[in-house]
Tab-separated table of C-alpha atoms in Angstrom:
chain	number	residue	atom	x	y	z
C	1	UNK	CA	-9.118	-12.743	-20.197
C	2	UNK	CA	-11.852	-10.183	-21.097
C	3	UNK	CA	-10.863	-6.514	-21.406
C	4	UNK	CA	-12.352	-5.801	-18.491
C	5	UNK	CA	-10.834	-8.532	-16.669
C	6	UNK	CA	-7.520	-7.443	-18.228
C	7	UNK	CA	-8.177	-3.841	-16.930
C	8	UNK	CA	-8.877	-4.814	-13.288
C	9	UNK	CA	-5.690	-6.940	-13.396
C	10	UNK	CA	-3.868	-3.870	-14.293
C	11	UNK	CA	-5.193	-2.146	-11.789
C	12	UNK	CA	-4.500	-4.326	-9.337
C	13	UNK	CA	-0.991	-4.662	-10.511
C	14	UNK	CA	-0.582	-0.905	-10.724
C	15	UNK	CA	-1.848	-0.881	-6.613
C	16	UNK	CA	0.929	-3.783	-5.863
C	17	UNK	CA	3.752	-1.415	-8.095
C	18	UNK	CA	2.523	1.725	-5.590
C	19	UNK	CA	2.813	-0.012	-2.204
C	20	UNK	CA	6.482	-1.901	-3.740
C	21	UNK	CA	7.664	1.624	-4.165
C	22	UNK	CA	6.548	2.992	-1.025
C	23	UNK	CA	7.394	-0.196	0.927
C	24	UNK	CA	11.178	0.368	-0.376
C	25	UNK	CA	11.117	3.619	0.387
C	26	UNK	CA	10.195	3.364	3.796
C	27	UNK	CA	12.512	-0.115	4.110
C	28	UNK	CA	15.488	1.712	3.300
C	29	UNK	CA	14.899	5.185	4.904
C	30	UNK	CA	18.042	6.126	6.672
C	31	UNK	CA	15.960	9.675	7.346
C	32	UNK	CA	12.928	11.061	8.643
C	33	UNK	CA	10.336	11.912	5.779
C	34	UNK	CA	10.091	15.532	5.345
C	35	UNK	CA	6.444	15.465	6.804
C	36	UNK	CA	7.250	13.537	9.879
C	37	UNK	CA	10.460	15.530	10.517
C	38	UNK	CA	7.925	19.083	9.906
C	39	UNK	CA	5.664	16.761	12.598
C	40	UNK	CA	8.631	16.679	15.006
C	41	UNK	CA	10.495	20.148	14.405
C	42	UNK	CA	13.893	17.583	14.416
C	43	UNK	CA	16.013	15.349	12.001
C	44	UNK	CA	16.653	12.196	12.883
C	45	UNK	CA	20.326	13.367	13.304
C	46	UNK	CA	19.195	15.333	16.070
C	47	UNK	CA	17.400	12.440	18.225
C	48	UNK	CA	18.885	10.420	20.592
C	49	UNK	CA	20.327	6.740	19.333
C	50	UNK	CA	16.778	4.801	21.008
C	51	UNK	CA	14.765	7.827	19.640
C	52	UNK	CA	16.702	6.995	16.237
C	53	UNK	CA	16.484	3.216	16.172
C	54	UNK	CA	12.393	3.257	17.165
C	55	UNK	CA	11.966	5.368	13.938
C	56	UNK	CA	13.721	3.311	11.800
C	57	UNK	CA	12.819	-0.015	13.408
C	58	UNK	CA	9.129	1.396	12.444
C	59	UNK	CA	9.901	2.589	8.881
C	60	UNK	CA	11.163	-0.772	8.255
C	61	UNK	CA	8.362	-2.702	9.522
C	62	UNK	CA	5.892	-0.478	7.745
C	63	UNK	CA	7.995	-1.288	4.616
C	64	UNK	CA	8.374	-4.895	5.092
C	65	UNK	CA	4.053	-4.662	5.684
C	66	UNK	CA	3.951	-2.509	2.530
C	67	UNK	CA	6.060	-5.040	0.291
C	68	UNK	CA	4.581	-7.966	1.865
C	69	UNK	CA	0.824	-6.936	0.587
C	70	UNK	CA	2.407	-6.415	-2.996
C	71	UNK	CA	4.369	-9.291	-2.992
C	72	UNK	CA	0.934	-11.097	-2.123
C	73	UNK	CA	-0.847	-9.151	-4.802
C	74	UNK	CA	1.830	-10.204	-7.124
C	75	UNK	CA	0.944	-14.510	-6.623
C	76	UNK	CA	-2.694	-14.152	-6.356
C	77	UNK	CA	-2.697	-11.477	-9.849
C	78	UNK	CA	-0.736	-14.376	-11.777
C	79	UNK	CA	-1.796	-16.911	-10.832
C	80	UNK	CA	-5.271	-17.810	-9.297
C	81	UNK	CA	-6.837	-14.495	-10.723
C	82	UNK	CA	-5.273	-15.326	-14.427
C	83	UNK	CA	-6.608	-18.422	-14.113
C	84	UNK	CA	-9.823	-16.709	-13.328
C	85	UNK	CA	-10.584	-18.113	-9.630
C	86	UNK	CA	-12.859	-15.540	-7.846
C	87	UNK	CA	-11.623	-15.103	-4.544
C	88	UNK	CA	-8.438	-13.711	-5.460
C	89	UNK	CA	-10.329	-10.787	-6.255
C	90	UNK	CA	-11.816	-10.919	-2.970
C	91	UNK	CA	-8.187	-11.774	-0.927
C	92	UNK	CA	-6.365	-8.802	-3.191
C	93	UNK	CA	-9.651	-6.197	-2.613
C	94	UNK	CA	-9.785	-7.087	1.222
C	95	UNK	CA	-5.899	-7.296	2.032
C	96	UNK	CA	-5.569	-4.454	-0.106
C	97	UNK	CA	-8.355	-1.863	1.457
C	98	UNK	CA	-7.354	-2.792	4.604
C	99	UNK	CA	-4.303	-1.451	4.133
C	100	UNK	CA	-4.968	1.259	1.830
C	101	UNK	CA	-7.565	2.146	3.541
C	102	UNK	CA	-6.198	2.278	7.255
C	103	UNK	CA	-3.405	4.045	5.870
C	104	UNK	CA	-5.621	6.994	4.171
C	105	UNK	CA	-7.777	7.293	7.612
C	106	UNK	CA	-4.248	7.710	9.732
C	107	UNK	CA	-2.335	9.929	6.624
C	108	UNK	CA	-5.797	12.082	6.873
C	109	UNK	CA	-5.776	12.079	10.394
C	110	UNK	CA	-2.036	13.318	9.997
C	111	UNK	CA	-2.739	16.188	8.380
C	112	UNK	CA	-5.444	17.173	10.321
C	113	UNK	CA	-3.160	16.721	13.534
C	114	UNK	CA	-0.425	18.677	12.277
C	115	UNK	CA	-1.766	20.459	9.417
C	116	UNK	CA	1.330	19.240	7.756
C	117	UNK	CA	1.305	17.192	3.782
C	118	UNK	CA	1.602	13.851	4.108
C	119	UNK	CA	1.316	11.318	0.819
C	120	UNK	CA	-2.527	10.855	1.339
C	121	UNK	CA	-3.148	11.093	-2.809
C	122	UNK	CA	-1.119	7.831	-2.929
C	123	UNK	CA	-3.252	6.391	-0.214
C	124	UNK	CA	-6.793	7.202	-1.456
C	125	UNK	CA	-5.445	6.417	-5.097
C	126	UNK	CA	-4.771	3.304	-4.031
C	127	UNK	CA	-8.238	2.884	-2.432
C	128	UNK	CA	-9.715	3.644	-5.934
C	129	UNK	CA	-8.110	1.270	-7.412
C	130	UNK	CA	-8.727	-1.177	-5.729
C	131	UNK	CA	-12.334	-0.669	-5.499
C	132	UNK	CA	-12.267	-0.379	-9.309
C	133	UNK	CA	-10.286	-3.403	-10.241
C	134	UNK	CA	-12.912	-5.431	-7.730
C	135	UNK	CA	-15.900	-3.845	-10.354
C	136	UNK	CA	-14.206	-4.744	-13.430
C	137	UNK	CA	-13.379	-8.377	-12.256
C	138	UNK	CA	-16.995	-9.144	-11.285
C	139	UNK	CA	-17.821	-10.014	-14.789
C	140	UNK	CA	-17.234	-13.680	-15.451
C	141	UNK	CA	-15.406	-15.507	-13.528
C	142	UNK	CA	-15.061	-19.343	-12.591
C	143	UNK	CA	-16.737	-20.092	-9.289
């Protein structure tokens, strides 16, 4: 692997480590995030069981999304994008701004909602690197 090839690989790796550690986050939640709580002006605690169970139920699922795109990242950066096969760069940069990217338009639209902090750095960080590691990999590549 070229350097530059090795530097989009690690970050594309570094994207699939930031949506892992989100995706558990939000997977095991057993507690509003601090913004959403703000959002709601209630704990969890303080919701009724169905009111409790929807939040959760949704945490989870947007966990299970998060890890899912990382775990994909994960096979296509080790294997077909080691071996050098173009459009794993193109699966990881389009699976990967889709999500990072719908999730930076709704944090942002969050904030601007509530005027409350959501993790929008992590969102639009993610963004960037992805569009970066998509630059560095267009070097060489097998067709």
């Amino acid at each position: 692997m070229s350097a530059r090839h090795k530097a989009s690989f690690a970050c594309y790796l570094l994207t699939a480590i930031i949506l892992a550690g989100f995706g558990v986050r939000y997977f095991l939640a057993t507690e509003l995030t601090p913004y959403h709580a703000a959002a709601l002006g209630q704990s969890l605690a303080a919701m009724s069981p169905n009111q409790q169970i929807t939040f959760i139920t949704l945490y989870r699922a947007v966990g299970t999304g998060m890890l899912s795109t990382a775990v994909a990242f994960s096979f296509l950066l080790f294997i077909p994008f080691r071996r050098g096969d173009v459009w794993s760069r193109w699966a990881m940069t389009a699976a990967g701004l889709c999500f990072a990217g719908l999730s930076t338009y709704f944090t942002l639209a969050f904030k601007a909602a509530t005027g409350i902090d959501a993790p929008w750095p992590a969102a639009v960080g993610s963004v960037v690197l992805i569009v970066v590691a998509h630059a560095l990999a267009s070097g060489k590549a097998k067709v």
